[in-house]
């Protein structure tokens, strides 16, 4: 069967799944600094799993005793992004995050690889790039 005869089903979204040290601390960071809402946590008090959402972006977090986060930057500094988050207006988003008290780990800029955006590093070291192709 050739690829031309295979039907094509749509994809809706992707949700990165990060191992974190403290789910409550992670929820607070994404809620307070980045404007996400916690839509699920299990259990309600001292959760080991949570989902946060903002617009079309959804992130999963999980912690377990004896399991340490291992963000990409810890494995290889030049391949540090754990997630690329498409942002139609990274300039406005960076300004909002700064007003919320977030620190940009890499400033808003036009990158050498054709993107415009900035980086945020979460409390566990996960690096998210917010931006879009130029």
PDB file of C-alpha atoms in Angstrom:
ATOM      1  CA  UNK A   1       0.000   0.000   0.000  1.00  0.00           C
ATOM      2  CA  UNK A   2       1.477   3.384  -0.933  1.00  0.00           C
ATOM      3  CA  UNK A   3       1.415   6.379   1.420  1.00  0.00           C
ATOM      4  CA  UNK A   4      -1.011   8.095  -0.968  1.00  0.00           C
ATOM      5  CA  UNK A   5      -3.733   5.561  -0.187  1.00  0.00           C
ATOM      6  CA  UNK A   6      -3.509   5.861   3.591  1.00  0.00           C
ATOM      7  CA  UNK A   7      -6.112   8.119   5.195  1.00  0.00           C
ATOM      8  CA  UNK A   8      -4.832  10.977   7.267  1.00  0.00           C
ATOM      9  CA  UNK A   9      -6.247  11.589  10.753  1.00  0.00           C
ATOM     10  CA  UNK A  10      -5.816  14.920  12.506  1.00  0.00           C
ATOM     11  CA  UNK A  11      -3.668  15.548  15.565  1.00  0.00           C
ATOM     12  CA  UNK A  12      -4.909  17.988  18.200  1.00  0.00           C
ATOM     13  CA  UNK A  13      -2.028  18.866  20.511  1.00  0.00           C
ATOM     14  CA  UNK A  14       0.979  17.553  22.379  1.00  0.00           C
ATOM     15  CA  UNK A  15       1.438  17.733  26.139  1.00  0.00           C
ATOM     16  CA  UNK A  16       4.999  17.531  27.469  1.00  0.00           C
ATOM     17  CA  UNK A  17       5.324  15.365  30.579  1.00  0.00           C
ATOM     18  CA  UNK A  18       7.935  16.604  33.061  1.00  0.00           C
ATOM     19  CA  UNK A  19       9.279  14.764  36.078  1.00  0.00           C
ATOM     20  CA  UNK A  20       9.526  17.317  38.902  1.00  0.00           C
ATOM     21  CA  UNK A  21      10.757  17.369  42.473  1.00  0.00           C
ATOM     22  CA  UNK A  22       7.678  18.974  44.060  1.00  0.00           C
ATOM     23  CA  UNK A  23       4.371  19.124  42.194  1.00  0.00           C
ATOM     24  CA  UNK A  24       2.915  21.831  44.487  1.00  0.00           C
ATOM     25  CA  UNK A  25       5.957  24.077  43.874  1.00  0.00           C
ATOM     26  CA  UNK A  26       5.716  23.455  40.127  1.00  0.00           C
ATOM     27  CA  UNK A  27       1.994  24.267  40.018  1.00  0.00           C
ATOM     28  CA  UNK A  28       2.631  27.508  41.912  1.00  0.00           C
ATOM     29  CA  UNK A  29       5.386  28.557  39.484  1.00  0.00           C
ATOM     30  CA  UNK A  30       3.356  27.903  36.344  1.00  0.00           C
ATOM     31  CA  UNK A  31       0.226  29.473  37.864  1.00  0.00           C
ATOM     32  CA  UNK A  32       1.749  32.552  39.470  1.00  0.00           C
ATOM     33  CA  UNK A  33       4.610  33.362  37.084  1.00  0.00           C
ATOM     34  CA  UNK A  34       3.262  32.077  33.760  1.00  0.00           C
ATOM     35  CA  UNK A  35      -0.531  32.354  34.085  1.00  0.00           C
ATOM     36  CA  UNK A  36      -1.419  28.668  33.777  1.00  0.00           C
ATOM     37  CA  UNK A  37      -4.369  27.103  35.603  1.00  0.00           C
ATOM     38  CA  UNK A  38      -4.156  23.764  37.391  1.00  0.00           C
ATOM     39  CA  UNK A  39      -6.945  21.652  35.900  1.00  0.00           C
ATOM     40  CA  UNK A  40      -6.118  18.390  37.663  1.00  0.00           C
ATOM     41  CA  UNK A  41      -4.040  17.216  40.588  1.00  0.00           C
ATOM     42  CA  UNK A  42      -3.923  13.868  42.344  1.00  0.00           C
ATOM     43  CA  UNK A  43      -4.402  13.789  45.224  1.00  0.00           C
ATOM     44  CA  UNK A  44      -5.775  17.239  45.980  1.00  0.00           C
ATOM     45  CA  UNK A  45      -3.334  17.764  48.895  1.00  0.00           C
ATOM     46  CA  UNK A  46       0.391  17.146  48.274  1.00  0.00           C
ATOM     47  CA  UNK A  47      -0.163  15.875  44.724  1.00  0.00           C
ATOM     48  CA  UNK A  48       2.228  13.567  42.872  1.00  0.00           C
ATOM     49  CA  UNK A  49       0.587  14.349  39.503  1.00  0.00           C
ATOM     50  CA  UNK A  50      -0.879  17.505  37.964  1.00  0.00           C
ATOM     51  CA  UNK A  51      -1.974  19.059  34.702  1.00  0.00           C
ATOM     52  CA  UNK A  52      -1.707  22.788  34.000  1.00  0.00           C
ATOM     53  CA  UNK A  53      -3.279  24.571  31.037  1.00  0.00           C
ATOM     54  CA  UNK A  54      -3.071  27.957  29.382  1.00  0.00           C
ATOM     55  CA  UNK A  55      -4.825  28.569  26.077  1.00  0.00           C
ATOM     56  CA  UNK A  56      -3.880  25.616  23.841  1.00  0.00           C
ATOM     57  CA  UNK A  57      -0.864  24.601  25.945  1.00  0.00           C
ATOM     58  CA  UNK A  58      -1.089  21.740  28.438  1.00  0.00           C
ATOM     59  CA  UNK A  59       1.742  20.364  30.598  1.00  0.00           C
ATOM     60  CA  UNK A  60       1.811  17.250  32.777  1.00  0.00           C
ATOM     61  CA  UNK A  61       3.922  17.012  35.946  1.00  0.00           C
ATOM     62  CA  UNK A  62       4.717  13.990  38.073  1.00  0.00           C
ATOM     63  CA  UNK A  63       6.966  13.341  41.048  1.00  0.00           C
ATOM     64  CA  UNK A  64       8.016  10.141  42.757  1.00  0.00           C
ATOM     65  CA  UNK A  65      10.228   9.367  45.710  1.00  0.00           C
ATOM     66  CA  UNK A  66      13.788   8.774  44.585  1.00  0.00           C
ATOM     67  CA  UNK A  67      13.205   9.984  41.012  1.00  0.00           C
ATOM     68  CA  UNK A  68      15.018  13.225  40.174  1.00  0.00           C
ATOM     69  CA  UNK A  69      14.139  15.557  37.311  1.00  0.00           C
ATOM     70  CA  UNK A  70      16.499  15.281  34.339  1.00  0.00           C
ATOM     71  CA  UNK A  71      15.890  18.258  32.040  1.00  0.00           C
ATOM     72  CA  UNK A  72      17.602  18.301  28.650  1.00  0.00           C
ATOM     73  CA  UNK A  73      19.999  21.068  29.771  1.00  0.00           C
ATOM     74  CA  UNK A  74      21.445  18.712  32.403  1.00  0.00           C
ATOM     75  CA  UNK A  75      22.139  16.086  29.741  1.00  0.00           C
ATOM     76  CA  UNK A  76      23.539  18.400  27.070  1.00  0.00           C
ATOM     77  CA  UNK A  77      23.828  22.194  27.566  1.00  0.00           C
ATOM     78  CA  UNK A  78      23.541  23.044  23.873  1.00  0.00           C
ATOM     79  CA  UNK A  79      20.294  21.040  23.535  1.00  0.00           C
ATOM     80  CA  UNK A  80      18.550  22.533  26.518  1.00  0.00           C
ATOM     81  CA  UNK A  81      14.927  23.004  25.415  1.00  0.00           C
ATOM     82  CA  UNK A  82      12.443  20.625  26.971  1.00  0.00           C
ATOM     83  CA  UNK A  83       9.534  22.237  25.113  1.00  0.00           C
ATOM     84  CA  UNK A  84       8.910  24.739  22.332  1.00  0.00           C
ATOM     85  CA  UNK A  85       5.727  26.707  22.985  1.00  0.00           C
ATOM     86  CA  UNK A  86       4.409  28.530  19.946  1.00  0.00           C
ATOM     87  CA  UNK A  87       3.593  32.123  20.926  1.00  0.00           C
ATOM     88  CA  UNK A  88       2.140  34.420  18.245  1.00  0.00           C
ATOM     89  CA  UNK A  89       3.332  37.538  20.115  1.00  0.00           C
ATOM     90  CA  UNK A  90       6.425  36.674  22.166  1.00  0.00           C
ATOM     91  CA  UNK A  91       7.129  40.365  22.859  1.00  0.00           C
ATOM     92  CA  UNK A  92       3.808  40.821  24.676  1.00  0.00           C
ATOM     93  CA  UNK A  93       4.135  37.441  26.395  1.00  0.00           C
ATOM     94  CA  UNK A  94       7.623  38.250  27.698  1.00  0.00           C
ATOM     95  CA  UNK A  95       6.317  41.560  29.064  1.00  0.00           C
ATOM     96  CA  UNK A  96       3.435  39.755  30.801  1.00  0.00           C
ATOM     97  CA  UNK A  97       5.714  37.128  32.340  1.00  0.00           C
ATOM     98  CA  UNK A  98       8.074  39.820  33.618  1.00  0.00           C
ATOM     99  CA  UNK A  99       5.132  41.663  35.220  1.00  0.00           C
ATOM    100  CA  UNK A 100       4.180  38.382  36.919  1.00  0.00           C
ATOM    101  CA  UNK A 101       7.694  38.185  38.406  1.00  0.00           C
ATOM    102  CA  UNK A 102       9.125  35.514  36.108  1.00  0.00           C
ATOM    103  CA  UNK A 103      12.773  35.726  35.121  1.00  0.00           C
ATOM    104  CA  UNK A 104      13.679  35.099  31.499  1.00  0.00           C
ATOM    105  CA  UNK A 105      16.578  32.647  31.417  1.00  0.00           C
ATOM    106  CA  UNK A 106      17.346  33.830  27.863  1.00  0.00           C
ATOM    107  CA  UNK A 107      16.092  37.273  26.823  1.00  0.00           C
ATOM    108  CA  UNK A 108      13.624  38.046  24.078  1.00  0.00           C
ATOM    109  CA  UNK A 109      15.562  38.089  20.817  1.00  0.00           C
ATOM    110  CA  UNK A 110      15.807  36.970  17.223  1.00  0.00           C
ATOM    111  CA  UNK A 111      17.794  33.734  17.375  1.00  0.00           C
ATOM    112  CA  UNK A 112      20.477  32.561  14.954  1.00  0.00           C
ATOM    113  CA  UNK A 113      18.175  29.742  13.829  1.00  0.00           C
ATOM    114  CA  UNK A 114      15.308  31.935  12.606  1.00  0.00           C
ATOM    115  CA  UNK A 115      13.104  32.221  15.674  1.00  0.00           C
ATOM    116  CA  UNK A 116      11.894  35.140  17.776  1.00  0.00           C
ATOM    117  CA  UNK A 117      11.295  34.405  21.412  1.00  0.00           C
ATOM    118  CA  UNK A 118      12.737  33.830  24.849  1.00  0.00           C
ATOM    119  CA  UNK A 119      13.402  31.083  27.365  1.00  0.00           C
ATOM    120  CA  UNK A 120      12.017  30.396  30.815  1.00  0.00           C
ATOM    121  CA  UNK A 121      13.574  27.834  33.155  1.00  0.00           C
ATOM    122  CA  UNK A 122      11.215  26.303  35.697  1.00  0.00           C
ATOM    123  CA  UNK A 123      12.171  25.399  39.299  1.00  0.00           C
ATOM    124  CA  UNK A 124      13.346  21.925  38.222  1.00  0.00           C
ATOM    125  CA  UNK A 125      15.499  23.181  35.362  1.00  0.00           C
ATOM    126  CA  UNK A 126      13.123  22.436  32.469  1.00  0.00           C
ATOM    127  CA  UNK A 127      13.682  25.017  29.725  1.00  0.00           C
ATOM    128  CA  UNK A 128      10.729  26.225  27.683  1.00  0.00           C
ATOM    129  CA  UNK A 129      11.180  28.403  24.608  1.00  0.00           C
ATOM    130  CA  UNK A 130       8.223  30.720  23.921  1.00  0.00           C
ATOM    131  CA  UNK A 131       8.204  32.147  20.420  1.00  0.00           C
ATOM    132  CA  UNK A 132       7.690  31.586  16.714  1.00  0.00           C
ATOM    133  CA  UNK A 133       9.582  31.405  13.422  1.00  0.00           C
ATOM    134  CA  UNK A 134      10.448  34.805  11.965  1.00  0.00           C
TER     135      UNK A 134
END
